[in-house]
Amino acid sequence: MTSGGTSDNRRRTASAQDLVDPPGGPRDGGGASRTNRAGAAIIGGAVALALLLAGTGAVASMVHGAKERLAHPAAVAAQQAVAVADDAEAPYCTPAFKQVLQRVLNACGLVGAEQRRGCQPADVKTFASITDDDFNALFTPLKERGAVLMFDDASDVLDTGAKKLLDERWLDRKGARYFFVVARASRDGTTERNRALSHKRANSVLFHLKESFQDPDLDNQVGLLWLGSEFAQLSNAYCDWPTSREGKRCTPETINRSAFASWVDCRL
Amino acid sequence: MRAKKAALLAVIAAVLGLVFSAYSTYDYAQQLDRQVHAVHCSFIPGAPVSSDADNPCKAALFSPFSAVLRATYWGGVPISLFGLGAFAFFVGYAVYLWVGDRRLSRAAYPTFVVLSLGPVLVSVVMFTISVTHLHALCKLCVGVYTASLIMATAAVVGMRLHSRETKGDSPDGAARGWPLPAFALVSLAALGASSLAPALAYVGLLPDYRPLLETCGKLATSSDPHHGLLKIRTMHPVRAVTLFEDPLCPTCKAFHERLVDENVFEKLDVTMAMFPLDSECNWMLDRALHPGACVLAKAVICGGNDRARSILEWAYDEQDTLRELGKQGTSSLTAKISQRWGHDIAACVGSKQVDTQLNQQLHFAANNHIPVSTPQMFLGNERLCDEDTDLGLKYTLAQLAPEVLHD
């Protein structure tokens, strides 16, 4: 008993290599071989189990980590902010420009529930609390984007050149949201007459756009402004702008018989 | 050579398979937080993650073939998890062969040979898919394929050597362990349990993604007063979607292929807006991410509702070539369009009308204040989050539009 017990203890405390490769050698009978096979299986099984547990534990840790990041994404999300699609915003959209734009849009019915089309000069006087010269200066950055459509004296009819230029400008919308038409009349004649003429010129532009493009969204895009002779007159400098009568004589009188048309690349 | 050496080779191969599977699993599990992560793509274990946005490992990871049960679990259950469990088993088994040497059961090597054919078979299938569908070989995957092949080869060689070495050792087969069928059955059960264990832990711990699916915005307005958007014809449209696509965007290509491969696209009632990430026509960018995308977007629009899909799919198929032509300028790209789609489409690309229509599509995006990225898909008015257009696509569709997954 004692001897057998000692032998058992020795076997229990034997190394793994002893289990599979005992001193008696490999060909020492069925019982020993079974023990050796069992030893090898135990080692293999232990290795597999250890790796499996480690692997499964690692997987659990990975999923848990992802769950934590999912629950607290703030730091990561802040680094991955994505731009949002919107209308264009050109450098000339200064606060002063936007202030005028906003007031004109409100007054002209393009923003809000009003169904008006166009603004009377008095509205602009009230809403655009800046000087006439400053008002004109605001449009200076639009030189490349806009065009001056010239009219004959006392006429509100768009000629072929004016229509062509207007069409080109309209089709070159890019990211702009609003199309501005600012009609003018020269100082010839009475204030009332000039104001009415300016209004007609603005309408000529609008009607041409409607007729040519039949854009269902046009009413939400075009802002009309008609300025009579009581407003600041355009100077000769505007003769350098793209006009519908390139190469023809341009004077302070002719440049003010016109409608200025341009997309405005500003967000409001 | 002795069988013991073959067993040692099998141990090394199985360890390599385990390591490659572990890296692959790690990369997959990283994506569970729905953020963007780089992935490992190297034959060298421990090499840093690849910063290349279009590496083949990423393509494989985001492909429909990298996971199973995608409709049930967000992202599905990555097959690398099964590999992880299986290779853990094979390492143990190969160690058993190595340590047991000549005293092994007669059934040990034949069983190992049979079991090791499993990873080889899976590797052959995945290799074929990589070549025929993904057109790229992911290094981690190749690592697993190679490890599987070496392990199986070592198993066969080991079996022959072991048989020779033990010839005459014991004339009584019963004295050399369990009979082959019983041994193989127990081993197979152990392999199955080992393969499933990591996957069970994985799915048991997955977060609940359902509340996150509808948190990525909506279309503010679906009105299209100019009728400038494209209506793409499909076979059995059952669910209205709006897609924003860029012909030169690799992610758009992958997304489109995913929809087609999953047999989903034909069940969508598709309204499509071109959203080229090219500053030549898209004012929302300060530089062109995909030069030439505006020209190709116009070509797609010129195809009208009938041919738009064909032209878009052509652009996706030829994306690498077209991207290079796009860098050379409009004329090269237009010539390519003319060569493939004829003079009419090429002429249309240069027309004012198509400029206007593309501009209307871009304004549709601006009016809806969508993120400046592609692709984007809106199920009805609900925007699918970016992460739900790749890994989570099938799960998301199963939750929000199950009808498109049914035959």
XYZ file of C-alpha atoms in Angstrom, chain B residues 32 59 196 221 298 328:
6
model
C -18.134 48.124 -33.698
C -11.880 46.061 -48.888
C -17.941 28.643 -31.806
C -37.436 68.503 -48.457
C -22.879 65.178 -66.307
C -5.406 65.259 -67.177
